[in-house]
Each structure stands twice: as C-alpha cells, then as structure tokens.
C-alpha cells in the first residue's frame, strides 16, 4: 500500500486542494497498488483553533467568535471551490457540523475556564477532520472514489492526551 501525505501548505485553500486531488487522480490512474491519502489541516488552522480554545479558557469571547467566523468562511470557500456536482450542500453541511462541534467544545472550555490536554486534543483534531472532507470531495470531483475516514476509526491510542502513543495490539 502507498501512503500519500499532504501538509497544510499543500491544502491551504480550494485551488491547492484541487491541485492535490489531481495528484491523487494521477496516482490512481497509474493503477497497481492501493493507496491512502493523509492530510493535515489547512495552513494556519491548527494554530487558530488552539488560539481560540485558549481564548475561550480565558473568557475572551471576541477572539473566539472572530476565529469561528474566519474558520467557517475559509472552509466554506474551499468547499465551494472543490465540491463535485451535486455534493456542495452536503459538504457545506459537514463543514458547518464540524465548526459547530468546535464552537461547542469552546463553550465547554469557557464554562470550565480550563483547557485540558484532552480538550486541546479534541480541538486540534478538527482542522484535519475538516481538510479530510474537503480533499475527499475534491478527489471525487476528479472522478476517483474517495471518502474521509477519521483516525479515531483506525488508530487506538493510550490515554496520554497531548502525547498519546498508538496501541499496536
């Protein structure tokens, strides 16, 4: 099996995500081995998520709400740029759902006044989860079957949040 990994700069916006999808299409067209694609959050997104979560812990609603709006706008624009015909509304719905999950996490962090390692892990993972959906849609738009699979469905780790290791057994 071949694993293709694309970092945040490679998927920084809709055009770059489409470029990655074309690379994946070219690899799929070559045939042969099965492959998986691993994707990072869009450039700067993980930092923005963490900054907003820290702002929530410090009861700074202005930074939190600004970040939520910016993240939604950026991912909405990317979704509109990469969506295959007939999938735009479903993809936008997935983006809204994940942004809402982020907002809910930050609300809980704000109520507690504390950002725990577990909460930080949950917040930090949202960027990759968003990117995976955007890239899968872009790959489908290129005519290649693709679906986003979250790592939680593939990898089991120990409970050391912030420094977890995979359990290989």
mmCIF file of C-alpha atoms in Angstrom:
data_model
loop_
_atom_site.group_PDB
_atom_site.id
_atom_site.type_symbol
_atom_site.label_atom_id
_atom_site.label_comp_id
_atom_site.label_asym_id
_atom_site.label_seq_id
_atom_site.Cartn_x
_atom_site.Cartn_y
_atom_site.Cartn_z
ATOM 1 C CA UNK A 1 0.000 0.000 0.000
ATOM 2 C CA UNK A 2 1.194 3.505 -0.809
ATOM 3 C CA UNK A 3 0.503 6.337 1.634
ATOM 4 C CA UNK A 4 0.442 9.875 0.247
ATOM 5 C CA UNK A 5 0.787 12.657 2.866
ATOM 6 C CA UNK A 6 -0.019 16.303 2.177
ATOM 7 C CA UNK A 7 0.788 19.061 4.650
ATOM 8 C CA UNK A 8 -1.043 22.253 5.484
ATOM 9 C CA UNK A 9 0.590 24.382 2.796
ATOM 10 C CA UNK A 10 -0.448 21.834 0.144
ATOM 11 C CA UNK A 11 -4.104 22.141 1.188
ATOM 12 C CA UNK A 12 -4.090 25.820 2.163
ATOM 13 C CA UNK A 13 -7.077 26.809 0.004
ATOM 14 C CA UNK A 14 -9.517 25.451 -2.552
ATOM 15 C CA UNK A 15 -7.138 25.762 -5.510
ATOM 16 C CA UNK A 16 -4.342 23.949 -3.693
ATOM 17 C CA UNK A 17 -6.762 21.239 -2.573
ATOM 18 C CA UNK A 18 -7.818 20.758 -6.209
ATOM 19 C CA UNK A 19 -4.132 20.503 -7.175
ATOM 20 C CA UNK A 20 -3.637 17.756 -4.567
ATOM 21 C CA UNK A 21 -6.747 15.982 -5.889
ATOM 22 C CA UNK A 22 -5.220 15.988 -9.386
ATOM 23 C CA UNK A 23 -2.014 14.457 -7.987
ATOM 24 C CA UNK A 24 -4.093 11.746 -6.331
ATOM 25 C CA UNK A 25 -6.025 11.202 -9.573
ATOM 26 C CA UNK A 26 -2.759 10.773 -11.484
ATOM 27 C CA UNK A 27 -1.606 8.191 -8.928
ATOM 28 C CA UNK A 28 -4.940 6.382 -9.113
ATOM 29 C CA UNK A 29 -4.768 6.377 -12.915
ATOM 30 C CA UNK A 30 -1.360 4.673 -12.775
ATOM 31 C CA UNK A 31 -3.068 1.663 -11.205
ATOM 32 C CA UNK A 32 -1.253 -1.053 -9.357
ATOM 33 C CA UNK A 33 -1.143 -0.687 -5.622
ATOM 34 C CA UNK A 34 -3.866 0.518 -3.304
ATOM 35 C CA UNK A 35 -3.202 3.807 -1.599
ATOM 36 C CA UNK A 36 -4.308 6.031 1.229
ATOM 37 C CA UNK A 37 -4.115 9.794 1.466
ATOM 38 C CA UNK A 38 -3.306 11.515 4.754
ATOM 39 C CA UNK A 39 -3.924 15.230 5.042
ATOM 40 C CA UNK A 40 -3.040 17.961 7.510
ATOM 41 C CA UNK A 41 -5.213 20.885 8.478
ATOM 42 C CA UNK A 42 -5.209 23.838 6.110
ATOM 43 C CA UNK A 43 -2.210 26.086 6.670
ATOM 44 C CA UNK A 44 -2.556 28.013 9.945
ATOM 45 C CA UNK A 45 -5.794 26.337 11.017
ATOM 46 C CA UNK A 46 -4.434 24.255 13.898
ATOM 47 C CA UNK A 47 -2.772 27.335 15.389
ATOM 48 C CA UNK A 48 -6.024 29.304 15.034
ATOM 49 C CA UNK A 49 -8.043 26.521 16.674
ATOM 50 C CA UNK A 50 -5.663 26.331 19.627
ATOM 51 C CA UNK A 51 -5.531 30.121 19.999
ATOM 52 C CA UNK A 52 -9.333 30.273 20.066
ATOM 53 C CA UNK A 53 -9.564 27.450 22.612
ATOM 54 C CA UNK A 54 -7.076 29.249 24.858
ATOM 55 C CA UNK A 55 -9.101 32.439 24.431
ATOM 56 C CA UNK A 56 -12.206 30.504 25.484
ATOM 57 C CA UNK A 57 -10.438 29.278 28.627
ATOM 58 C CA UNK A 58 -9.595 32.915 29.400
ATOM 59 C CA UNK A 59 -13.178 34.030 28.712
ATOM 60 C CA UNK A 60 -12.120 36.100 25.674
ATOM 61 C CA UNK A 61 -15.239 35.784 23.540
ATOM 62 C CA UNK A 62 -14.083 38.330 20.950
ATOM 63 C CA UNK A 63 -11.132 36.225 19.768
ATOM 64 C CA UNK A 64 -13.239 33.077 19.930
ATOM 65 C CA UNK A 65 -16.111 34.426 17.825
ATOM 66 C CA UNK A 66 -13.753 36.060 15.320
ATOM 67 C CA UNK A 67 -11.866 32.773 14.877
ATOM 68 C CA UNK A 68 -15.059 30.769 14.436
ATOM 69 C CA UNK A 69 -16.259 33.171 11.738
ATOM 70 C CA UNK A 70 -12.898 33.140 9.940
ATOM 71 C CA UNK A 71 -12.591 29.343 10.057
ATOM 72 C CA UNK A 72 -16.101 28.885 8.731
ATOM 73 C CA UNK A 73 -15.535 31.403 5.927
ATOM 74 C CA UNK A 74 -12.239 29.837 4.886
ATOM 75 C CA UNK A 75 -13.579 26.279 4.853
ATOM 76 C CA UNK A 76 -16.832 27.334 3.188
ATOM 77 C CA UNK A 77 -14.880 28.991 0.363
ATOM 78 C CA UNK A 78 -12.737 25.878 -0.034
ATOM 79 C CA UNK A 79 -15.825 23.629 -0.009
ATOM 80 C CA UNK A 80 -17.451 25.696 -2.727
ATOM 81 C CA UNK A 81 -14.248 25.532 -4.791
ATOM 82 C CA UNK A 82 -13.779 21.759 -4.574
ATOM 83 C CA UNK A 83 -17.309 20.314 -4.421
ATOM 84 C CA UNK A 84 -18.282 17.828 -7.094
ATOM 85 C CA UNK A 85 -21.564 18.494 -8.865
ATOM 86 C CA UNK A 86 -24.483 17.770 -6.574
ATOM 87 C CA UNK A 87 -22.389 17.499 -3.391
ATOM 88 C CA UNK A 88 -21.938 21.141 -2.404
ATOM 89 C CA UNK A 89 -24.773 21.337 0.136
ATOM 90 C CA UNK A 90 -23.784 18.068 1.808
ATOM 91 C CA UNK A 91 -20.152 19.164 2.066
ATOM 92 C CA UNK A 92 -21.137 22.582 3.412
ATOM 93 C CA UNK A 93 -23.307 20.772 5.971
ATOM 94 C CA UNK A 94 -20.317 18.714 7.112
ATOM 95 C CA UNK A 95 -18.234 21.881 7.437
ATOM 96 C CA UNK A 96 -20.995 23.549 9.481
ATOM 97 C CA UNK A 97 -21.286 20.480 11.720
ATOM 98 C CA UNK A 98 -17.566 20.413 12.497
ATOM 99 C CA UNK A 99 -17.397 24.170 13.089
ATOM 100 C CA UNK A 100 -20.398 23.800 15.423
ATOM 101 C CA UNK A 101 -18.553 20.984 17.226
ATOM 102 C CA UNK A 102 -15.600 23.352 17.654
ATOM 103 C CA UNK A 103 -17.909 26.049 18.985
ATOM 104 C CA UNK A 104 -19.463 23.585 21.444
ATOM 105 C CA UNK A 105 -16.039 22.445 22.645
ATOM 106 C CA UNK A 106 -15.016 26.060 23.179
ATOM 107 C CA UNK A 107 -18.227 26.767 25.078
ATOM 108 C CA UNK A 108 -17.412 23.885 27.424
ATOM 109 C CA UNK A 109 -13.832 25.144 27.787
ATOM 110 C CA UNK A 110 -15.145 28.631 28.533
ATOM 111 C CA UNK A 111 -17.568 27.359 31.188
ATOM 112 C CA UNK A 112 -14.804 25.363 32.874
ATOM 113 C CA UNK A 113 -12.263 28.144 32.461
ATOM 114 C CA UNK A 114 -9.726 25.459 31.646
ATOM 115 C CA UNK A 115 -8.248 23.892 28.525
ATOM 116 C CA UNK A 116 -7.311 20.332 29.472
ATOM 117 C CA UNK A 117 -4.956 18.169 27.379
ATOM 118 C CA UNK A 118 -7.973 16.104 26.339
ATOM 119 C CA UNK A 119 -9.865 19.246 25.278
ATOM 120 C CA UNK A 120 -6.807 20.505 23.417
ATOM 121 C CA UNK A 121 -6.543 17.212 21.507
ATOM 122 C CA UNK A 122 -10.225 17.406 20.549
ATOM 123 C CA UNK A 123 -9.869 20.997 19.344
ATOM 124 C CA UNK A 124 -6.599 20.423 17.484
ATOM 125 C CA UNK A 125 -8.012 17.446 15.549
ATOM 126 C CA UNK A 126 -10.774 19.498 13.936
ATOM 127 C CA UNK A 127 -8.505 21.013 11.286
ATOM 128 C CA UNK A 128 -7.518 17.611 9.921
ATOM 129 C CA UNK A 129 -11.105 16.425 10.078
ATOM 130 C CA UNK A 130 -12.220 19.420 8.003
ATOM 131 C CA UNK A 131 -9.383 19.023 5.481
ATOM 132 C CA UNK A 132 -10.059 15.314 5.045
ATOM 133 C CA UNK A 133 -13.637 16.015 3.996
ATOM 134 C CA UNK A 134 -12.600 18.795 1.614
ATOM 135 C CA UNK A 135 -9.904 16.683 -0.023
ATOM 136 C CA UNK A 136 -12.152 13.627 -0.341
ATOM 137 C CA UNK A 137 -14.736 15.799 -2.118
ATOM 138 C CA UNK A 138 -12.077 17.243 -4.426
ATOM 139 C CA UNK A 139 -10.832 13.749 -5.282
ATOM 140 C CA UNK A 140 -14.392 12.649 -6.079
ATOM 141 C CA UNK A 141 -14.732 15.737 -8.293
ATOM 142 C CA UNK A 142 -11.771 14.328 -10.254
ATOM 143 C CA UNK A 143 -13.735 11.108 -10.799
ATOM 144 C CA UNK A 144 -11.863 8.998 -8.262
ATOM 145 C CA UNK A 145 -13.835 7.263 -5.494
ATOM 146 C CA UNK A 146 -12.825 8.717 -2.123
ATOM 147 C CA UNK A 147 -14.124 9.066 1.394
ATOM 148 C CA UNK A 148 -12.862 10.770 4.513
ATOM 149 C CA UNK A 149 -12.052 8.383 7.324
ATOM 150 C CA UNK A 150 -11.249 9.764 10.746
ATOM 151 C CA UNK A 151 -8.192 8.404 12.520
ATOM 152 C CA UNK A 152 -10.347 7.531 15.533
ATOM 153 C CA UNK A 153 -11.792 4.748 13.396
ATOM 154 C CA UNK A 154 -8.355 3.375 12.538
ATOM 155 C CA UNK A 155 -5.939 4.033 15.392
ATOM 156 C CA UNK A 156 -6.355 3.346 19.097
ATOM 157 C CA UNK A 157 -4.038 5.235 21.444
ATOM 158 C CA UNK A 158 -3.236 5.270 25.110
ATOM 159 C CA UNK A 159 -4.837 7.939 27.279
ATOM 160 C CA UNK A 160 -1.880 10.350 27.476
ATOM 161 C CA UNK A 161 -3.610 13.334 25.873
ATOM 162 C CA UNK A 162 -1.160 15.653 24.179
ATOM 163 C CA UNK A 163 1.455 12.891 23.910
ATOM 164 C CA UNK A 164 -0.521 9.761 23.035
ATOM 165 C CA UNK A 165 1.079 6.676 21.521
ATOM 166 C CA UNK A 166 -0.696 4.121 19.341
ATOM 167 C CA UNK A 167 -1.581 0.787 20.908
ATOM 168 C CA UNK A 168 -0.263 -1.801 18.491
ATOM 169 C CA UNK A 169 -2.027 -4.853 19.958
#
